[in-house]
């Protein structure tokens, strides 16, 4: 399929990369209901790792089977599906290439918690290739005492991934003993986290929708001095997108804990209005019955489609 | 031997794997008294490493000789035999291929104990191949401060094993400073441990039979909200099996400390009724005199056979 | 996109391969006008290497620019595009993933000719990955005194390609001092060439449409004894397809030297009627003006589409 | 399954090998109708490579599909199945471990013939492992000007195979410009070929049933001087078996071109009477309809069973 | 220095390459008297290797010292300087980066001549990096029986060079037993040679100015049929430039044996008129006294400058 003007424009931001990386990026941009719009809705299912199986799947038990999520991503028209090694292996041998996959490379779990969290690397670039994945995914915890080790890990993995044509999707989640709980989603911290991800060479950056809280006084001062308003979510989204190379990196936003349909759509409208490139939405999708989940995902996609056409 | 329908079905869950991995999985499923049923009884003898030789073998001194266990596994009709490097080396040169072997790759011992235990890697994939083993075995301690290092170790070993056609059997034993002693076998924690093993790409998962205790409040809440009853052992077994990709991974249960025949069979009946795939039974087997051990193992196998035929 | 029943069936023939290989095969099957039908029309442009630039492109000078062919393949709705390293590099950095690419790995040229021809390997698996290609292509010359060296070369390249999820397309062109010129396309020799390609592990096999000539007496005798009629082209196509694992490998047919539209379509109808999986058509496409080429390619695709729906 | 006395005895001849090699040898000895007898009947299907697809499969067209042969080997109760890379890949992903496989590593074809034939290496040890094979197979042509290169190739492959626990099956077929056509199966040459294979470290040696012809005068003289009678086939079989380390290597005999049932059984009785370890029978099996083939193979196995029990 | 429009356009043809390769290409395009014009004049001094020192340097003995050529290239305003390992080592330690260097990687000499010539590889990519070179140079002999080996050598070297950001300059000189002496510079053969270089992934292609001779009948026929006139040198230059991806690869022309100033300039005017990108001029430069050489080189550059401005 010939690229749309918008896809071509987005790819031009990654001119340093080899055609393999750009072609795989294009696969996400050209898949599903939002194909060609430059917007992305991705289904991520790694909550079993993070919170345990029942907290993730008891509500909609179909989700215990990893094939359910793969099929949900395909049927709802998502641009991609992100999952850990085991879940990808459990589904992909049956489906083989129905949707681009992000192989999530590192994980944490809640059986051991630390004020300075870290993640274990549980997959390799060779795994991504043999499983036919189109990108790797990786979480960093800016603010953790272990964050620098994580930056070095992704540097190595990302370099290897690029050399074989795979782009990198970075989950940038601030956490650590010097950050308050509220600070983890503060607008200044979220903008900083997006910037760090961009500087690490990420092609797609995933952050949480930022709140109006400021964590760092030095940052707050700059916002005030320069008259940067972050009162509305759309302003804060724009603030974060600008922080990732002036909007020349794809920044998408996570949906967070499960909530009502109206709340989800309200948030997505703000993300779209602020120039966000899309959503990566897990629990709000797979914890609903399938028909409802597809309906919600389509509604979310329609918001982005309208924004792309505006 | 042509595969039974059930063996074919189980192998279909591992469609991402190469034929080598699936063929070796099939060797376990097609060996011994339970051949073809899709059920497994495996004899593991690594207690000498864990608890010292006399605590393990004084009761039935024949067990000081590793050949005893190999022969016991063969004569009783087990599907496989699991042991550390030294014990495998001590027996396999004499017997050469009478039963599929799981080479247990890492071990802990009780001369040094830590609230956050770890294991030493004491064998390699090359060892498994030169000794003619059909799988590797590995222990993880979800909950230990060292758990992430262990996940990274098994990721590397398992990838190498897969590339040469060897499946991975994961012993998933929660332990660590943030877990209570009761929590190590709590139903929520055991389900989580089985899920982590599945996400790490394990082909066979070994956990302990779970108790009705809950360790994590957030998990307990989900059980209650979703009406998940875990009063009976069979319910808890079903809960754990579901947590491993909705029953599409082979989950087997350890026998734990030595106990009376009735107690063993009672527990096994519940495991079978809950959809467990089998037992991995060490001390309850090798600490009995050989004739008794064979009698007990056959009784256990008969329970699984009956369940498979039901 | 969820696979059609037919695509799923074709992929099932490659059950030994990892999901990467199958996913990339699926990319060809799910691209273009014939997406989902199980039929393939591929544009190959390596004639510059084989015959020199002017013999290839003077007729339609737009073809001197490799971007022309890439765009022609996309616009005409081909399933894929095959080209040498230089031509891929010259186009793919601009287009990045608009169509699956077969990187042709070896080439011969007509500045040095031998009764036992060979080819030079001019690209690597690393090239295929960095350029975002979906398969490798390779020519063998069964019958050449150098054929065994070529078999060993593709064995090594194909093994490396499979390990990183790339399928192999084999051009199987009999040539050599013990073959007559007519023998190169004899039905017995073509069937043999297709079989050798299948035994080498090829996923897609390209041969020339066979003539009714027999080259080997021992083979002719078998045709006669077993009542195998090869009078019509469709019978000969069926004969060749059967030789490639009873039709369980994708066999496509080259278009050969440029000819009239009616002659092309007549041949394609016979290929389709004989169960051929498609055409790989170079000179007949790119030596026509673009509009005519697209019209012809679409007409060819319509023949295959009708056959798929029959 | 505990080894029989005879299997244990045979394995004792290979005491230098690691348990992996011996365990895989034991898999062949413990599989099928002849399990435990120390006798072997193996189905080899590489004739498509050697003679072309139609000369091999036209008589019984079910054989165009490689799955047919795999299933035939299983259903008839063979000890093993030998095939080239492509044919193994085409079947094993569906069947996964129903019978031990010999991956045939090198091949010749009849599109180019030479007075000093050679073969191309078309598979690797890594292929054997990922496909779950239990041995590698390799052809040498003692007498060919290329024979020494072939010896060096198998030396390297066999060493690698042993290091990962795979035994080597050698097809030892004398051919070359200094051998007469009759000489290729002369008793002195066949005995010499078996000895060379043994000296190369083969675990199983495949030769053709020898004729009473002598090719080398120096050899004939020794037979006469020492009163070695080779009038009957059973004497010649004994002569060849003795040449392979005094019967301490497994020597099996090929069935050759298709012939009548009585002729096949007559020959097999002589092989068994001479102490041959079994047959490797291709065309006489797969060119018959399946029911007939199974009947013949069982009759052959009954001959060996009777010999083993005698 | 910001790139000119023309430099930017030329670099856009190499969009598949990493920024390192493009930056080094840009260094040549932005150096010397022709900086920014898109035209190149390069001084190559490898004639000592090819013809021996005295045939090369006796006329102007200053040239025995490799520093002379380096300085000549700098002072005359060349875009680059090409030389073998020894000559580069002898000059570069003194000058260090005054001009971009092409490290010529392979060489032939006239102490051994063959109808099918080959070259020895006498430098490595590591040499190019440690010496601060901006490109590698390599000769291929299309038409030689050794040509396929040379293609495989440059494939490997070029891939390594690209990975460290170095572009490749290919000297494409047809020679071999099936080519007549006149054929080596025939227009059809030269066009073919330029095309082969482009397909091998060359960034800059060096060929000899073609004559109006045709070597291959099949090619001559195409010229005639398509009305391609090659009477004038400028037509032939255009013909060759078109053969290298329709003018989207930099093609430069060698000056050949020493001749008079008028003859040189006459030829250069035709090259420029035909769309050639420049000259690589050795003996006509360094065999003249320095002042004369600089005068001639400047005159040549003025021709190209005028063409660029036209």
Coordinates of N, CA and C in Angstrom, one line a residue, chain B residues 116-237:
Chain B
X116 N 16.3 -13.7 51.1 CA 16.1 -13.6 49.6 C 16.9 -14.6 48.9
X117 N 16.5 -15.8 48.8 CA 17.3 -16.9 48.3 C 17.6 -16.8 46.8
X118 N 18.7 -17.4 46.4 CA 19.1 -17.5 45.0 C 19.6 -18.9 44.8
X119 N 19.9 -19.2 43.5 CA 20.4 -20.6 43.2 C 21.6 -20.4 42.4
X120 N 22.5 -21.4 42.4 CA 23.7 -21.4 41.5 C 23.4 -22.2 40.3
X121 N 23.8 -21.7 39.2 CA 23.7 -22.5 37.9 C 24.8 -23.5 37.9
X122 N 24.5 -24.8 37.8 CA 25.5 -25.8 37.9 C 25.6 -26.7 36.7
X123 N 24.9 -26.4 35.6 CA 25.0 -27.2 34.4 C 24.8 -26.3 33.2
X124 N 25.0 -26.8 32.0 CA 24.9 -26.0 30.8 C 24.0 -26.8 29.8
X125 N 23.6 -26.1 28.8 CA 22.9 -26.7 27.7 C 23.7 -27.8 27.0
X126 N 25.0 -27.5 26.9 CA 25.9 -28.5 26.3 C 26.0 -29.8 27.2
X127 N 25.9 -29.6 28.5 CA 25.8 -30.8 29.4 C 24.5 -31.6 29.0
X128 N 23.4 -30.9 28.9 CA 22.2 -31.6 28.6 C 22.3 -32.4 27.3
X129 N 22.9 -31.8 26.3 CA 23.0 -32.5 25.1 C 24.0 -33.7 25.2
X130 N 25.1 -33.5 25.8 CA 26.1 -34.6 25.8 C 25.6 -35.8 26.7
X131 N 24.7 -35.4 27.6 CA 24.1 -36.5 28.5 C 22.8 -37.1 28.0
X132 N 22.4 -36.6 26.8 CA 21.2 -37.1 26.2 C 19.9 -36.8 27.0
X133 N 19.9 -35.6 27.6 CA 18.7 -35.2 28.3 C 17.6 -34.7 27.4
X134 N 16.4 -34.7 27.8 CA 15.2 -34.4 27.0 C 14.6 -33.0 27.4
X135 N 15.1 -32.4 28.4 CA 14.6 -31.1 28.9 C 15.6 -30.5 29.9
X136 N 15.5 -29.2 30.1 CA 16.2 -28.6 31.2 C 15.2 -28.2 32.3
X137 N 15.7 -28.2 33.5 CA 14.9 -27.8 34.6 C 15.5 -26.6 35.3
X138 N 14.8 -25.7 35.9 CA 15.3 -24.5 36.5 C 14.3 -24.0 37.6
X139 N 14.9 -23.5 38.7 CA 14.1 -23.0 39.7 C 14.1 -21.5 39.7
X140 N 12.9 -20.8 39.8 CA 12.9 -19.4 40.1 C 12.2 -19.2 41.5
X141 N 12.6 -18.1 42.1 CA 12.0 -17.7 43.4 C 11.3 -16.4 43.3
X142 N 10.1 -16.4 42.7 CA 9.3 -15.1 42.6 C 9.2 -14.6 44.0
X143 N 9.5 -13.3 44.2 CA 9.4 -12.7 45.5 C 10.8 -12.4 46.1
X144 N 11.8 -13.1 45.7 CA 13.1 -12.9 46.2 C 13.7 -11.6 45.6
X145 N 14.5 -10.9 46.4 CA 15.2 -9.8 45.8 C 16.1 -10.2 44.6
X146 N 16.4 -11.5 44.6 CA 17.2 -12.0 43.4 C 16.4 -12.5 42.3
X147 N 15.1 -12.4 42.4 CA 14.2 -13.1 41.4 C 14.5 -12.5 40.0
X148 N 14.7 -11.2 39.9 CA 14.9 -10.7 38.5 C 16.2 -11.2 37.9
X149 N 17.2 -11.4 38.7 CA 18.4 -12.0 38.1 C 18.1 -13.4 37.7
X150 N 17.3 -14.2 38.4 CA 16.9 -15.5 38.0 C 16.1 -15.5 36.8
X151 N 15.2 -14.6 36.6 CA 14.4 -14.5 35.4 C 15.4 -14.3 34.2
X152 N 16.4 -13.5 34.4 CA 17.3 -13.2 33.2 C 18.1 -14.4 32.9
X153 N 18.5 -15.2 34.0 CA 19.3 -16.4 33.8 C 18.5 -17.4 33.0
X154 N 17.2 -17.6 33.4 CA 16.4 -18.7 32.7 C 16.1 -18.2 31.2
X155 N 15.9 -16.9 31.1 CA 15.7 -16.4 29.7 C 16.8 -16.8 28.8
X156 N 18.0 -16.6 29.2 CA 19.2 -16.9 28.4 C 19.3 -18.5 28.2
X157 N 19.2 -19.2 29.3 CA 19.3 -20.7 29.2 C 18.1 -21.3 28.3
X158 N 17.0 -20.8 28.5 CA 15.8 -21.3 27.8 C 15.9 -21.0 26.3
X159 N 16.4 -19.8 26.0 CA 16.5 -19.5 24.5 C 17.5 -20.4 23.9
X160 N 18.6 -20.7 24.6 CA 19.6 -21.6 24.0 C 19.1 -23.0 24.0
X161 N 18.3 -23.4 25.0 CA 17.7 -24.7 25.0 C 16.8 -24.9 23.8
X162 N 15.9 -23.9 23.6 CA 14.9 -24.0 22.5 C 15.6 -24.1 21.2
X163 N 16.7 -23.4 21.1 CA 17.4 -23.4 19.7 C 17.9 -24.8 19.4
X164 N 18.2 -25.6 20.4 CA 18.7 -27.0 20.2 C 17.6 -28.0 20.5
X165 N 16.3 -27.6 20.6 CA 15.3 -28.5 20.6 C 14.9 -29.0 22.0
X166 N 15.4 -28.3 23.1 CA 15.1 -28.8 24.4 C 14.1 -27.9 25.1
X167 N 13.0 -28.5 25.6 CA 12.0 -27.7 26.4 C 12.5 -27.4 27.8
X168 N 11.8 -26.4 28.4 CA 12.1 -25.9 29.7 C 11.1 -26.3 30.8
X169 N 11.5 -26.9 31.9 CA 10.6 -27.1 33.0 C 11.0 -26.2 34.1
X170 N 10.0 -25.3 34.5 CA 10.3 -24.3 35.6 C 9.7 -24.7 36.9
X171 N 10.5 -24.8 37.9 CA 10.1 -24.9 39.3 C 9.8 -23.5 39.8
X172 N 8.6 -23.1 40.0 CA 8.3 -21.7 40.4 C 7.9 -21.7 41.9
X173 N 8.8 -21.3 42.7 CA 8.7 -21.4 44.2 C 8.8 -20.0 44.8
X174 N 7.7 -19.4 45.1 CA 7.7 -18.1 45.7 C 8.4 -18.1 47.1
X175 N 9.4 -17.2 47.2 CA 10.1 -17.0 48.5 C 10.7 -15.6 48.5
X176 N 10.8 -15.0 49.7 CA 11.5 -13.7 49.7 C 11.0 -12.9 50.9
X177 N 11.7 -11.9 51.2 CA 11.5 -11.2 52.5 C 10.2 -10.5 52.6
X178 N 9.5 -10.3 51.5 CA 8.2 -9.6 51.6 C 7.1 -10.6 51.6
X179 N 7.4 -11.9 51.6 CA 6.4 -13.0 51.6 C 6.4 -13.6 53.0
X180 N 5.3 -13.9 53.6 CA 5.2 -14.7 54.8 C 5.5 -16.1 54.5
X181 N 5.8 -16.9 55.5 CA 6.0 -18.3 55.2 C 4.7 -19.0 54.6
X182 N 3.5 -18.6 55.2 CA 2.3 -19.1 54.7 C 2.0 -18.6 53.3
X183 N 2.5 -17.4 53.0 CA 2.3 -16.8 51.7 C 3.0 -17.6 50.6
X184 N 4.0 -18.3 50.9 CA 4.7 -19.0 49.9 C 3.9 -20.0 49.1
X185 N 2.8 -20.5 49.8 CA 1.9 -21.5 49.2 C 0.5 -20.9 49.1
X186 N 0.3 -19.6 49.4 CA -1.0 -19.0 49.3 C -1.5 -19.2 47.9
X187 N -2.8 -19.3 47.8 CA -3.4 -19.5 46.4 C -3.1 -18.4 45.5
X188 N -3.2 -17.1 46.0 CA -3.0 -16.0 45.0 C -1.5 -16.0 44.6
X189 N -0.6 -16.3 45.5 CA 0.8 -16.2 45.2 C 1.2 -17.4 44.3
X190 N 0.6 -18.6 44.5 CA 0.9 -19.7 43.7 C 0.4 -19.5 42.2
X191 N -0.8 -18.9 42.1 CA -1.3 -18.6 40.8 C -0.4 -17.6 40.1
X192 N 0.0 -16.6 40.8 CA 0.9 -15.6 40.3 C 2.2 -16.3 39.8
X193 N 2.8 -17.2 40.7 CA 4.0 -17.9 40.3 C 3.9 -18.7 39.1
X194 N 2.7 -19.3 38.9 CA 2.5 -20.1 37.7 C 2.4 -19.2 36.5
X195 N 1.8 -18.1 36.6 CA 1.7 -17.1 35.5 C 3.0 -16.6 35.1
X196 N 3.9 -16.2 36.1 CA 5.2 -15.7 35.8 C 6.0 -16.8 35.0
X197 N 5.9 -18.0 35.4 CA 6.6 -19.1 34.7 C 6.1 -19.2 33.3
X198 N 4.8 -19.1 33.1 CA 4.3 -19.2 31.7 C 4.8 -18.0 30.9
X199 N 4.8 -16.8 31.5 CA 5.3 -15.6 30.7 C 6.7 -15.7 30.4
X200 N 7.5 -16.5 31.2 CA 8.9 -16.7 30.9 C 9.1 -17.7 29.8
X201 N 8.1 -18.3 29.3 CA 8.2 -19.2 28.2 C 8.4 -20.7 28.6
X202 N 8.0 -21.0 29.9 CA 8.2 -22.4 30.3 C 7.2 -23.3 29.6
X203 N 7.7 -24.6 29.4 CA 6.8 -25.5 28.7 C 6.1 -26.4 29.7
X204 N 6.8 -26.7 30.8 CA 6.1 -27.4 31.9 C 6.4 -26.6 33.2
X205 N 5.4 -26.4 34.0 CA 5.5 -25.5 35.2 C 5.2 -26.4 36.4
X206 N 6.1 -26.3 37.4 CA 5.9 -27.0 38.6 C 5.7 -26.0 39.7
X207 N 4.6 -26.2 40.4 CA 4.3 -25.4 41.6 C 3.9 -26.3 42.8
X208 N 3.8 -25.7 44.0 CA 3.3 -26.5 45.1 C 1.8 -26.4 45.1
X209 N 1.1 -27.5 45.7 CA -0.3 -27.4 45.8 C -0.7 -26.2 46.7
X210 N -1.5 -25.3 46.3 CA -1.8 -24.1 47.0 C -2.7 -24.3 48.2
X211 N -2.5 -23.5 49.2 CA -3.5 -23.4 50.4 C -4.5 -22.4 50.1
X212 N -5.5 -22.3 51.1 CA -6.6 -21.4 50.9 C -6.2 -20.0 51.4
X213 N -5.0 -19.8 51.9 CA -4.5 -18.6 52.4 C -4.4 -17.5 51.3
X214 N -4.6 -16.3 51.6 CA -4.3 -15.2 50.6 C -3.2 -14.3 51.2
X215 N -2.3 -14.0 50.4 CA -1.1 -13.2 50.8 C -1.3 -11.7 50.5
X216 N -1.9 -11.4 49.4 CA -2.0 -10.0 49.0 C -3.5 -9.6 49.0
X217 N -3.7 -8.5 49.7 CA -5.0 -7.9 49.8 C -5.7 -7.6 48.5
X218 N -4.9 -7.0 47.6 CA -5.4 -6.6 46.3 C -5.9 -7.9 45.6
X219 N -5.2 -9.0 45.7 CA -5.6 -10.2 45.1 C -6.9 -10.8 45.7
X220 N -6.9 -10.8 47.1 CA -8.0 -11.4 47.8 C -9.3 -10.7 47.3
X221 N -9.2 -9.4 47.2 CA -10.3 -8.6 46.8 C -10.9 -9.0 45.5
X222 N -10.0 -9.3 44.6 CA -10.5 -9.8 43.2 C -11.2 -11.1 43.3
X223 N -10.6 -12.0 44.1 CA -11.3 -13.3 44.3 C -12.7 -13.1 44.8
X224 N -12.8 -12.3 45.8 CA -14.1 -12.1 46.4 C -15.1 -11.4 45.4
X225 N -14.6 -10.3 44.8 CA -15.5 -9.6 43.9 C -16.0 -10.5 42.7
X226 N -15.1 -11.4 42.3 CA -15.5 -12.2 41.1 C -16.0 -13.6 41.5
X227 N -16.3 -13.8 42.8 CA -16.9 -15.0 43.3 C -16.1 -16.2 43.0
X228 N -14.7 -16.1 43.1 CA -13.9 -17.2 42.8 C -13.7 -18.0 44.1
X229 N -14.3 -19.1 44.2 CA -14.2 -19.9 45.5 C -12.9 -20.7 45.4
X230 N -12.1 -20.7 46.5 CA -10.9 -21.5 46.6 C -10.9 -22.3 47.9
X231 N -12.1 -22.7 48.3 CA -12.2 -23.5 49.5 C -11.5 -24.9 49.4
X232 N -11.9 -25.6 48.4 CA -11.3 -26.9 48.2 C -10.0 -26.9 47.4
X233 N -9.2 -27.9 47.6 CA -7.9 -28.0 46.9 C -8.2 -28.1 45.4
X234 N -9.2 -28.8 45.0 CA -9.5 -28.9 43.5 C -9.8 -27.6 42.9
X235 N -10.5 -26.7 43.7 CA -10.8 -25.4 43.2 C -9.5 -24.6 43.0
X236 N -8.6 -24.8 44.0 CA -7.4 -24.0 44.0 C -6.5 -24.5 42.9
X237 N -6.5 -25.8 42.7 CA -5.7 -26.3 41.5 C -6.2 -25.7 40.2

